């Protein structure tokens, strides 16, 4: 078993899932739930998404009009706004307005997730390319989960998740993914929970800067918060590193690359491998945590479970679940 997993035996449904996670294998959101409610929840979770992306998340087998009509109705009520994507024949990317965000502030499934309203279309345009690419990655995993009967819903992917790493600095993961495998063994059904930090690379930063993100993940792996104020003492605020407050085991780290020719993306993956090999703290992290990189188009073409992931610590290509 990889160090970022833990396995449950017994029926494939029942307790033990995260709040808001799908409750049965491969389940998409129930059509009995109000679709407008699901749409604003999905936009609160994912920040920005196109009409087709929202359909793939919430009603993958429905006609496009099924999702577009309530979005347009909510636009007239001032709950959502949109930007028209360039060179897209009028495709729209949707986001919550401040009024829409206010309606999601107290939803139980978004507890601890601050509202993220967009106050102007120009602000949405700046974030749209990266955010929509992140949603593409999520949908690759969600589609694969439905096909295989696993659990991964639109609430099991949390973008822009911040973690303190000391010296007043934060590591902001592009997303944190929760995924539950359903599989059978000789003594019955199993549910194996996996977690991953997701880093999306569109080749818009230098390869060296991308690779240094591994150093921040190594810092997070060892960072222990210290008490503040008059009760300061030399002992840690809690036993063990700070990430234990959120995760029972440290999530694996997956880099998903796109936006450049194959040769360029391969060079960037090689630089990630070099950082893993040469930096002592990252090398120590790699001995305990699976690290991998893959190309987004390969996830969409072959599925994330295909042997398309390059282990950053070395070795043959594998599935993300077997890194």
mmCIF file of N, CA and C in Angstrom, residues 57-120:
data_model
loop_
_atom_site.group_PDB
_atom_site.id
_atom_site.type_symbol
_atom_site.label_atom_id
_atom_site.label_comp_id
_atom_site.label_asym_id
_atom_site.label_seq_id
_atom_site.Cartn_x
_atom_site.Cartn_y
_atom_site.Cartn_z
ATOM 1 N N UNK A 57 -19.736 17.778 -15.140
ATOM 2 C CA UNK A 57 -19.678 17.570 -13.688
ATOM 3 C C UNK A 57 -20.996 17.051 -13.136
ATOM 4 N N UNK A 58 -22.104 17.686 -13.577
ATOM 5 C CA UNK A 58 -23.365 17.525 -12.869
ATOM 6 C C UNK A 58 -24.412 16.696 -13.609
ATOM 7 N N UNK A 59 -24.454 16.782 -14.929
ATOM 8 C CA UNK A 59 -25.435 16.048 -15.724
ATOM 9 C C UNK A 59 -24.763 15.530 -16.992
ATOM 10 N N UNK A 60 -23.824 14.609 -16.855
ATOM 11 C CA UNK A 60 -22.994 14.229 -18.006
ATOM 12 C C UNK A 60 -23.776 13.608 -19.159
ATOM 13 N N UNK A 61 -24.958 13.088 -18.885
ATOM 14 C CA UNK A 61 -25.716 12.424 -19.950
ATOM 15 C C UNK A 61 -26.893 13.268 -20.438
ATOM 16 N N UNK A 62 -26.992 14.494 -19.954
ATOM 17 C CA UNK A 62 -28.103 15.363 -20.329
ATOM 18 C C UNK A 62 -27.722 16.258 -21.507
ATOM 19 N N UNK A 63 -28.717 16.837 -22.120
ATOM 20 C CA UNK A 63 -28.477 17.785 -23.200
ATOM 21 C C UNK A 63 -27.866 19.063 -22.633
ATOM 22 N N UNK A 64 -27.110 19.745 -23.467
ATOM 23 C CA UNK A 64 -26.444 20.969 -23.038
ATOM 24 C C UNK A 64 -27.442 22.004 -22.524
ATOM 25 N N UNK A 65 -28.620 22.069 -23.146
ATOM 26 C CA UNK A 65 -29.638 23.028 -22.750
ATOM 27 C C UNK A 65 -30.077 22.821 -21.307
ATOM 28 N N UNK A 66 -29.997 21.590 -20.804
ATOM 29 C CA UNK A 66 -30.396 21.300 -19.430
ATOM 30 C C UNK A 66 -29.617 22.146 -18.432
ATOM 31 N N UNK A 67 -28.344 22.392 -18.715
ATOM 32 C CA UNK A 67 -27.499 23.192 -17.826
ATOM 33 C C UNK A 67 -27.522 24.659 -18.218
ATOM 34 N N UNK A 68 -27.555 24.925 -19.510
ATOM 35 C CA UNK A 68 -27.480 26.318 -19.962
ATOM 36 C C UNK A 68 -28.695 27.119 -19.505
ATOM 37 N N UNK A 69 -29.876 26.521 -19.544
ATOM 38 C CA UNK A 69 -31.097 27.261 -19.206
ATOM 39 C C UNK A 69 -31.083 27.786 -17.765
ATOM 40 N N UNK A 70 -30.802 26.964 -16.743
ATOM 41 C CA UNK A 70 -30.765 27.527 -15.379
ATOM 42 C C UNK A 70 -29.614 28.498 -15.172
ATOM 43 N N UNK A 71 -28.482 28.300 -15.848
ATOM 44 C CA UNK A 71 -27.390 29.273 -15.750
ATOM 45 C C UNK A 71 -27.850 30.630 -16.265
ATOM 46 N N UNK A 72 -28.536 30.635 -17.395
ATOM 47 C CA UNK A 72 -29.003 31.894 -17.959
ATOM 48 C C UNK A 72 -30.044 32.548 -17.056
ATOM 49 N N UNK A 73 -30.908 31.721 -16.447
ATOM 50 C CA UNK A 73 -31.897 32.269 -15.513
ATOM 51 C C UNK A 73 -31.218 32.894 -14.300
ATOM 52 N N UNK A 74 -30.171 32.245 -13.780
ATOM 53 C CA UNK A 74 -29.452 32.801 -12.636
ATOM 54 C C UNK A 74 -28.664 34.051 -13.025
ATOM 55 N N UNK A 75 -28.235 34.118 -14.277
ATOM 56 C CA UNK A 75 -27.560 35.335 -14.736
ATOM 57 C C UNK A 75 -28.521 36.517 -14.683
ATOM 58 N N UNK A 76 -29.767 36.306 -15.085
ATOM 59 C CA UNK A 76 -30.760 37.392 -15.047
ATOM 60 C C UNK A 76 -31.077 37.805 -13.613
ATOM 61 N N UNK A 77 -30.911 36.892 -12.662
ATOM 62 C CA UNK A 77 -31.138 37.219 -11.248
ATOM 63 C C UNK A 77 -29.904 37.830 -10.591
ATOM 64 N N UNK A 78 -28.788 37.904 -11.304
ATOM 65 C CA UNK A 78 -27.576 38.498 -10.743
ATOM 66 C C UNK A 78 -26.758 37.559 -9.888
ATOM 67 N N UNK A 79 -27.009 36.251 -9.970
ATOM 68 C CA UNK A 79 -26.283 35.298 -9.136
ATOM 69 C C UNK A 79 -24.990 34.825 -9.791
ATOM 70 N N UNK A 80 -24.957 34.786 -11.101
ATOM 71 C CA UNK A 80 -23.767 34.364 -11.827
ATOM 72 C C UNK A 80 -23.489 35.351 -12.945
ATOM 73 N N UNK A 81 -22.230 35.399 -13.357
ATOM 74 C CA UNK A 81 -21.824 36.167 -14.512
ATOM 75 C C UNK A 81 -21.035 35.268 -15.446
ATOM 76 N N UNK A 82 -20.633 35.808 -16.586
ATOM 77 C CA UNK A 82 -19.869 34.997 -17.519
ATOM 78 C C UNK A 82 -18.935 35.869 -18.347
ATOM 79 N N UNK A 83 -17.915 35.230 -18.881
ATOM 80 C CA UNK A 83 -17.069 35.836 -19.902
ATOM 81 C C UNK A 83 -17.133 34.931 -21.117
ATOM 82 N N UNK A 84 -17.034 35.542 -22.302
ATOM 83 C CA UNK A 84 -17.016 34.775 -23.545
ATOM 84 C C UNK A 84 -15.569 34.447 -23.866
ATOM 85 N N UNK A 85 -15.295 33.167 -24.061
ATOM 86 C CA UNK A 85 -13.924 32.728 -24.313
ATOM 87 C C UNK A 85 -13.497 33.114 -25.717
ATOM 88 N N UNK A 86 -12.265 33.575 -25.871
ATOM 89 C CA UNK A 86 -11.786 33.950 -27.198
ATOM 90 C C UNK A 86 -11.690 32.736 -28.120
ATOM 91 N N UNK A 87 -11.947 32.976 -29.397
ATOM 92 C CA UNK A 87 -11.823 31.935 -30.432
ATOM 93 C C UNK A 87 -12.576 30.668 -30.055
ATOM 94 N N UNK A 88 -13.792 30.830 -29.515
ATOM 95 C CA UNK A 88 -14.544 29.665 -29.028
ATOM 96 C C UNK A 88 -15.952 29.590 -29.593
ATOM 97 N N UNK A 89 -16.278 30.432 -30.578
ATOM 98 C CA UNK A 89 -17.628 30.478 -31.136
ATOM 99 C C UNK A 89 -18.667 30.787 -30.062
ATOM 100 N N UNK A 90 -18.293 31.657 -29.140
ATOM 101 C CA UNK A 90 -19.244 32.133 -28.142
ATOM 102 C C UNK A 90 -19.352 31.312 -26.883
ATOM 103 N N UNK A 91 -18.448 30.376 -26.646
ATOM 104 C CA UNK A 91 -18.511 29.578 -25.416
ATOM 105 C C UNK A 91 -18.326 30.473 -24.195
ATOM 106 N N UNK A 92 -19.075 30.174 -23.139
ATOM 107 C CA UNK A 92 -19.076 31.010 -21.938
ATOM 108 C C UNK A 92 -18.420 30.297 -20.763
ATOM 109 N N UNK A 93 -17.676 31.075 -19.985
ATOM 110 C CA UNK A 93 -17.139 30.610 -18.709
ATOM 111 C C UNK A 93 -17.882 31.346 -17.609
ATOM 112 N N UNK A 94 -18.453 30.600 -16.673
ATOM 113 C CA UNK A 94 -19.346 31.145 -15.649
ATOM 114 C C UNK A 94 -18.630 31.284 -14.321
ATOM 115 N N UNK A 95 -19.085 32.247 -13.520
ATOM 116 C CA UNK A 95 -18.535 32.474 -12.188
ATOM 117 C C UNK A 95 -19.628 33.057 -11.300
ATOM 118 N N UNK A 96 -19.422 32.994 -9.987
ATOM 119 C CA UNK A 96 -20.375 33.571 -9.043
ATOM 120 C C UNK A 96 -20.159 35.074 -8.911
ATOM 121 N N UNK A 97 -21.249 35.815 -8.876
ATOM 122 C CA UNK A 97 -21.189 37.222 -8.502
ATOM 123 C C UNK A 97 -21.154 37.335 -6.981
ATOM 124 N N UNK A 98 -20.902 38.518 -6.435
ATOM 125 C CA UNK A 98 -20.982 38.660 -4.970
ATOM 126 C C UNK A 98 -22.322 38.213 -4.404
ATOM 127 N N UNK A 99 -23.421 38.472 -5.117
ATOM 128 C CA UNK A 99 -24.733 38.037 -4.638
ATOM 129 C C UNK A 99 -24.838 36.516 -4.667
ATOM 130 N N UNK A 100 -24.313 35.890 -5.717
ATOM 131 C CA UNK A 100 -24.321 34.435 -5.777
ATOM 132 C C UNK A 100 -23.476 33.812 -4.684
ATOM 133 N N UNK A 101 -22.310 34.408 -4.415
ATOM 134 C CA UNK A 101 -21.443 33.906 -3.347
ATOM 135 C C UNK A 101 -22.119 34.004 -1.989
ATOM 136 N N UNK A 102 -22.900 35.067 -1.794
ATOM 137 C CA UNK A 102 -23.602 35.235 -0.515
ATOM 138 C C UNK A 102 -24.561 34.076 -0.276
ATOM 139 N N UNK A 103 -25.174 33.564 -1.328
ATOM 140 C CA UNK A 103 -26.116 32.454 -1.199
ATOM 141 C C UNK A 103 -25.423 31.144 -0.843
ATOM 142 N N UNK A 104 -24.126 31.043 -1.100
ATOM 143 C CA UNK A 104 -23.407 29.788 -0.815
ATOM 144 C C UNK A 104 -22.648 29.833 0.498
ATOM 145 N N UNK A 105 -22.626 30.971 1.157
ATOM 146 C CA UNK A 105 -21.724 31.164 2.300
ATOM 147 C C UNK A 105 -21.958 30.157 3.410
ATOM 148 N N UNK A 106 -23.192 29.735 3.623
ATOM 149 C CA UNK A 106 -23.493 28.871 4.767
ATOM 150 C C UNK A 106 -23.872 27.444 4.348
ATOM 151 N N UNK A 107 -23.545 27.068 3.132
ATOM 152 C CA UNK A 107 -23.842 25.696 2.718
ATOM 153 C C UNK A 107 -22.943 24.727 3.479
ATOM 154 N N UNK A 108 -23.506 23.669 4.082
ATOM 155 C CA UNK A 108 -22.672 22.723 4.852
ATOM 156 C C UNK A 108 -21.560 22.098 4.021
ATOM 157 N N UNK A 109 -21.811 21.785 2.746
ATOM 158 C CA UNK A 109 -20.784 21.118 1.943
ATOM 159 C C UNK A 109 -19.611 22.024 1.625
ATOM 160 N N UNK A 110 -19.784 23.339 1.847
ATOM 161 C CA UNK A 110 -18.700 24.292 1.583
ATOM 162 C C UNK A 110 -18.122 24.860 2.875
ATOM 163 N N UNK A 111 -18.408 24.216 3.985
ATOM 164 C CA UNK A 111 -17.907 24.707 5.264
ATOM 165 C C UNK A 111 -16.380 24.775 5.233
ATOM 166 N N UNK A 112 -15.851 25.925 5.647
ATOM 167 C CA UNK A 112 -14.413 26.132 5.616
ATOM 168 C C UNK A 112 -13.886 26.588 4.275
ATOM 169 N N UNK A 113 -14.755 26.713 3.292
ATOM 170 C CA UNK A 113 -14.376 27.147 1.956
ATOM 171 C C UNK A 113 -14.884 28.567 1.764
ATOM 172 N N UNK A 114 -14.029 29.583 1.794
ATOM 173 C CA UNK A 114 -14.516 30.955 1.704
ATOM 174 C C UNK A 114 -15.170 31.235 0.363
ATOM 175 N N UNK A 115 -16.209 32.067 0.317
ATOM 176 C CA UNK A 115 -16.820 32.433 -0.964
ATOM 177 C C UNK A 115 -15.788 33.090 -1.871
ATOM 178 N N UNK A 116 -15.961 32.904 -3.146
ATOM 179 C CA UNK A 116 -15.010 33.452 -4.106
ATOM 180 C C UNK A 116 -15.770 34.173 -5.211
ATOM 181 N N UNK A 117 -16.367 35.328 -4.905
ATOM 182 C CA UNK A 117 -17.092 36.053 -5.949
ATOM 183 C C UNK A 117 -16.130 36.737 -6.911
ATOM 184 N N UNK A 118 -16.581 36.946 -8.127
ATOM 185 C CA UNK A 118 -15.836 37.719 -9.118
ATOM 186 C C UNK A 118 -16.586 39.020 -9.324
ATOM 187 N N UNK A 119 -15.891 40.114 -9.122
ATOM 188 C CA UNK A 119 -16.561 41.415 -9.130
ATOM 189 C C UNK A 119 -16.604 42.062 -10.502
ATOM 190 N N UNK A 120 -15.840 41.530 -11.470
ATOM 191 C CA UNK A 120 -15.842 42.109 -12.811
ATOM 192 C C UNK A 120 -15.416 41.052 -13.815
#
